[in-house]
Short mmCIF file of C-alpha atoms in Angstrom, two decimals:
data_model
loop_
_atom_site.label_atom_id
_atom_site.label_comp_id
_atom_site.label_asym_id
_atom_site.label_seq_id
_atom_site.Cartn_x
_atom_site.Cartn_y
_atom_site.Cartn_z
CA MET C 736 135.31 60.34 90.30
CA GLY C 737 134.88 60.21 86.55
CA ARG C 738 133.30 57.30 84.72
CA ARG C 739 133.93 56.06 81.21
CA PRO C 740 131.25 56.43 78.53
CA LYS C 741 129.08 53.37 78.09
CA ALA C 742 128.61 51.83 74.65
CA LEU C 743 125.00 51.59 73.52
CA GLY C 744 124.39 48.42 71.50
CA ARG C 745 126.85 46.34 69.50
CA GLY C 746 128.88 48.58 67.24
CA GLY C 747 126.75 51.57 68.23
CA ARG C 748 127.94 55.03 69.12
CA LYS C 749 129.27 55.63 72.57
CA SER C 750 127.09 57.85 74.72
CA PRO C 751 128.11 59.20 78.13
CA GLU C 752 126.27 57.82 81.12
CA LYS C 753 123.96 60.12 82.99
CA ARG C 754 125.61 62.27 85.60
CA ARG C 755 124.81 60.60 88.91
CA VAL C 756 123.81 62.96 91.73
CA LEU C 757 123.18 61.91 95.33
CA VAL C 758 120.84 64.08 97.41
CA TYR C 759 120.45 63.99 101.18
CA CYS C 760 117.75 66.14 102.79
CA GLU C 761 116.71 66.65 106.41
CA ASP C 762 112.99 66.55 105.70
CA ALA C 763 111.76 62.95 105.46
CA CYS C 764 108.31 64.03 104.20
CA ALA C 765 107.87 67.09 101.98
CA GLY C 766 111.56 67.47 101.18
CA ARG C 767 111.99 63.86 100.17
CA GLN C 768 108.73 63.94 98.18
CA TYR C 769 109.90 67.06 96.37
CA PHE C 770 113.12 65.43 95.19
CA GLN C 771 111.31 62.23 94.27
CA GLY C 772 109.02 64.33 92.08
CA LEU C 773 111.96 66.22 90.61
CA ARG C 774 113.70 62.93 89.86
CA ALA C 775 110.66 61.77 87.90
CA ASP C 776 110.59 65.10 86.04
CA LEU C 777 114.22 64.67 85.00
CA ARG C 778 113.99 61.09 83.78
CA PHE C 779 114.77 62.21 80.21
CA HIS C 780 117.57 64.58 81.28
CA PRO C 781 121.27 63.65 81.41
CA VAL C 782 121.20 63.47 85.22
CA GLN C 783 120.15 60.70 87.55
CA ILE C 784 119.13 61.56 91.12
CA ALA C 785 119.58 59.16 94.01
CA ILE C 786 117.97 60.13 97.32
CA GLY C 787 119.67 59.13 100.56
CA GLU C 788 117.81 57.69 103.51
CA GLY C 789 119.25 60.11 106.05
CA CYS C 790 117.22 62.82 107.72
CA GLY C 791 117.46 64.84 110.90
CA GLU C 792 120.07 67.29 112.13
CA PRO C 793 122.68 68.76 109.75
CA LEU C 794 125.88 67.15 111.06
CA GLY C 795 124.40 63.66 110.99
CA LEU C 796 123.05 64.35 107.52
CA ALA C 797 126.46 65.43 106.24
CA ARG C 798 128.11 62.38 107.80
CA ASP C 799 125.52 60.09 106.18
CA ALA C 800 126.14 61.70 102.79
CA VAL C 801 129.92 61.27 103.13
CA ALA C 802 129.53 57.62 104.16
CA HIS C 803 127.15 56.93 101.27
CA ARG C 804 129.53 58.41 98.73
CA GLN C 805 132.40 56.34 100.11
CA ARG C 806 130.52 53.03 99.99
CA ALA C 807 128.81 53.58 96.61
CA PRO C 808 131.64 52.14 94.43
CA LEU C 809 131.33 48.81 96.27
CA SER C 810 127.57 48.83 96.92
CA PRO C 811 125.18 46.75 94.78
CA ALA C 812 122.42 49.20 95.72
CA ASP C 813 124.45 51.93 93.99
CA ARG C 814 125.33 49.68 91.02
CA ARG C 815 128.90 49.72 92.32
CA SER C 816 129.26 53.14 90.75
CA ALA C 817 130.49 56.38 92.25
CA HIS C 818 128.33 59.50 92.38
CA ASP C 819 129.56 62.45 90.37
CA GLU C 820 128.09 64.96 92.79
CA VAL C 821 126.66 64.88 96.31
CA TRP C 822 124.30 67.46 97.80
CA CYS C 823 122.99 68.07 101.30
CA VAL C 824 119.81 70.14 101.60
CA ILE C 825 120.04 71.70 105.05
CA ASP C 826 117.66 73.78 107.17
CA VAL C 827 119.12 76.59 109.26
CA GLU C 828 116.10 76.55 111.62
CA SER C 829 115.27 79.18 114.22
CA PRO C 830 117.30 79.25 116.40
CA PRO C 831 120.00 77.69 114.19
CA HIS C 832 120.98 74.07 114.73
CA ALA C 833 123.69 73.83 117.39
CA ARG C 834 126.10 71.93 115.10
CA LEU C 835 125.19 73.57 111.81
CA GLN C 836 128.63 75.13 111.36
CA ASP C 837 130.26 71.74 112.00
CA ALA C 838 128.08 70.26 109.25
CA LEU C 839 129.06 72.98 106.79
CA THR C 840 132.74 72.55 107.63
CA LEU C 841 132.53 68.78 107.07
CA ALA C 842 130.69 69.29 103.78
CA ARG C 843 133.34 71.73 102.57
CA GLU C 844 136.19 69.40 103.57
CA GLU C 845 134.55 66.42 101.86
CA ASP C 846 133.48 68.27 98.71
CA ILE C 847 129.78 67.88 99.53
CA ARG C 848 127.65 70.65 98.03
CA VAL C 849 125.06 72.34 100.24
CA ALA C 850 121.73 74.02 99.51
CA LEU C 851 120.47 76.04 102.48
CA THR C 852 117.05 77.23 103.52
CA ASN C 853 116.46 79.65 106.37
CA PRO C 854 114.48 78.80 108.34
CA CYS C 855 113.47 75.52 106.65
CA PHE C 856 112.67 73.67 103.42
CA ASP C 857 109.00 74.67 103.69
CA LEU C 858 110.04 78.14 102.50
CA TRP C 859 110.94 76.70 99.08
CA ILE C 860 107.53 75.06 98.81
CA LEU C 861 105.69 78.28 99.66
CA LEU C 862 107.69 80.29 97.11
CA HIS C 863 105.98 78.33 94.34
CA PHE C 864 102.75 80.08 95.34
CA ALA C 865 103.61 83.33 97.14
CA ASP C 866 106.40 85.73 98.04
CA VAL C 867 107.99 85.91 101.49
CA THR C 868 109.48 89.29 102.31
CA ALA C 869 109.95 89.32 106.09
CA HIS C 870 111.47 87.21 108.85
CA VAL C 871 109.43 84.06 109.25
CA LEU C 872 109.35 81.10 111.64
CA PRO C 873 108.80 77.48 110.57
CA ARG C 874 105.35 77.21 112.16
CA ALA C 875 104.17 80.36 110.39
CA LEU C 876 105.46 79.01 107.07
CA GLN C 877 103.60 75.77 107.57
CA LYS C 878 100.35 77.56 108.32
CA ARG C 879 100.74 79.74 105.21
CA ILE C 880 101.35 76.72 103.01
CA GLU C 881 98.26 75.03 104.40
CA LYS C 882 96.13 78.16 103.95
CA GLU C 883 97.41 79.55 100.64
CA THR C 884 98.20 76.45 98.57
CA ALA C 885 96.61 73.23 97.40
CA CYS C 886 99.63 70.95 97.52
CA GLY C 887 98.40 68.55 100.20
CA PHE C 888 100.59 70.06 102.94
CA THR C 889 99.24 70.71 106.43
CA ALA C 890 101.03 71.82 109.58
CA GLN C 891 100.26 68.42 111.11
CA HIS C 892 100.97 66.28 108.05
CA LYS C 893 103.87 67.76 106.11
CA HIS C 894 103.37 65.91 102.86
CA LEU C 895 103.64 67.30 99.35
CA ARG C 896 101.80 66.53 96.13
CA TYR C 897 104.59 67.39 93.73
CA GLU C 898 102.24 67.69 90.77
CA ALA C 899 100.67 70.74 92.46
CA LEU C 900 103.96 72.58 91.71
CA ASP C 901 103.73 71.90 87.98
CA GLY C 902 104.57 75.02 85.97
CA LEU C 903 105.48 77.04 89.08
CA HIS C 904 109.24 76.50 89.24
CA GLN C 905 110.20 79.69 87.41
CA ALA C 906 108.00 81.76 89.71
CA ALA C 907 109.57 80.12 92.76
CA ALA C 908 113.08 80.69 91.40
CA GLY C 909 112.30 84.35 90.74
CA ARG C 910 111.02 84.82 94.29
CA ALA C 911 114.09 83.06 95.71
CA GLU C 912 116.36 85.36 93.73
CA ALA C 913 114.40 88.37 94.98
CA ILE C 914 114.87 87.18 98.57
CA ARG C 915 118.64 87.01 98.11
CA ARG C 916 118.69 90.41 96.40
CA ARG C 917 116.79 92.00 99.29
CA ALA C 918 119.18 90.38 101.78
CA GLU C 919 122.18 91.74 99.90
CA GLN C 920 120.68 95.23 99.79
CA MET C 921 120.30 95.07 103.57
CA GLY C 922 123.86 93.82 104.05
CA ARG C 923 122.68 90.39 105.19
CA CYS C 924 124.42 88.08 102.77
CA ASP C 925 125.09 85.25 105.24
CA PRO C 926 122.35 82.61 104.87
CA LEU C 927 122.95 81.52 108.46
CA THR C 928 121.69 84.87 109.72
CA ALA C 929 119.53 86.08 106.83
CA ASN C 930 115.90 85.04 107.30
CA PRO C 931 114.32 84.41 104.85
CA TRP C 932 116.95 82.79 102.65
CA VAL C 933 116.86 79.99 100.08
CA ASP C 934 119.19 78.80 97.35
CA ILE C 935 117.55 75.51 96.36
CA ASP C 936 116.60 77.16 93.06
CA ARG C 937 120.30 77.28 92.15
CA MET C 938 120.66 73.59 92.90
CA VAL C 939 117.57 72.70 90.86
CA ALA C 940 118.79 74.84 87.95
CA GLU C 941 122.04 72.85 87.86
CA LEU C 942 120.17 69.55 87.94
CA ARG C 943 117.83 70.65 85.17
CA ARG C 944 120.81 71.57 82.99
CA GLY C 945 122.05 68.01 83.41
#
């Protein structure tokens, strides 16, 4: 839903409001902390990120995102303003979530955009520091992050110091692109079956463009 430009000051030039983006992610710790950090990074960009409270399995996440978008125009917490774009950041997991396909179908029907990680969001964190070239399980990812990085993440306490990623986004995006290229070369272009897989870099690139 489009919104009219907002006038700045009496008789001043009209300037368009920031594009309002709503993000829902499964991970209540590192994932949420990542997008909180990204939101702070983008405070001078023409995009405003709101982070939903939902977390957990993909179908519930997608339903929460749909419900939030529907109530936003009447919600004081959302300034009674619609969101221009809604994203769900979803983990495939290993084995995949039982209702993952249902979540993706709902998102497609409701025009909710999806960023996928296979097996989980922790892969995106690790790519800021190291490459991942082979099939990997969530527990192994968590141990690598704890061992190879200094971002405050441990396998027991999955928290993230966002500032530890400063200056590393381009490296992470390059590694994510390399992962997808390797998957394509092997004929494994479906992120639901390709492990590793991540496309959060594409989402972040769009947000950074405003």
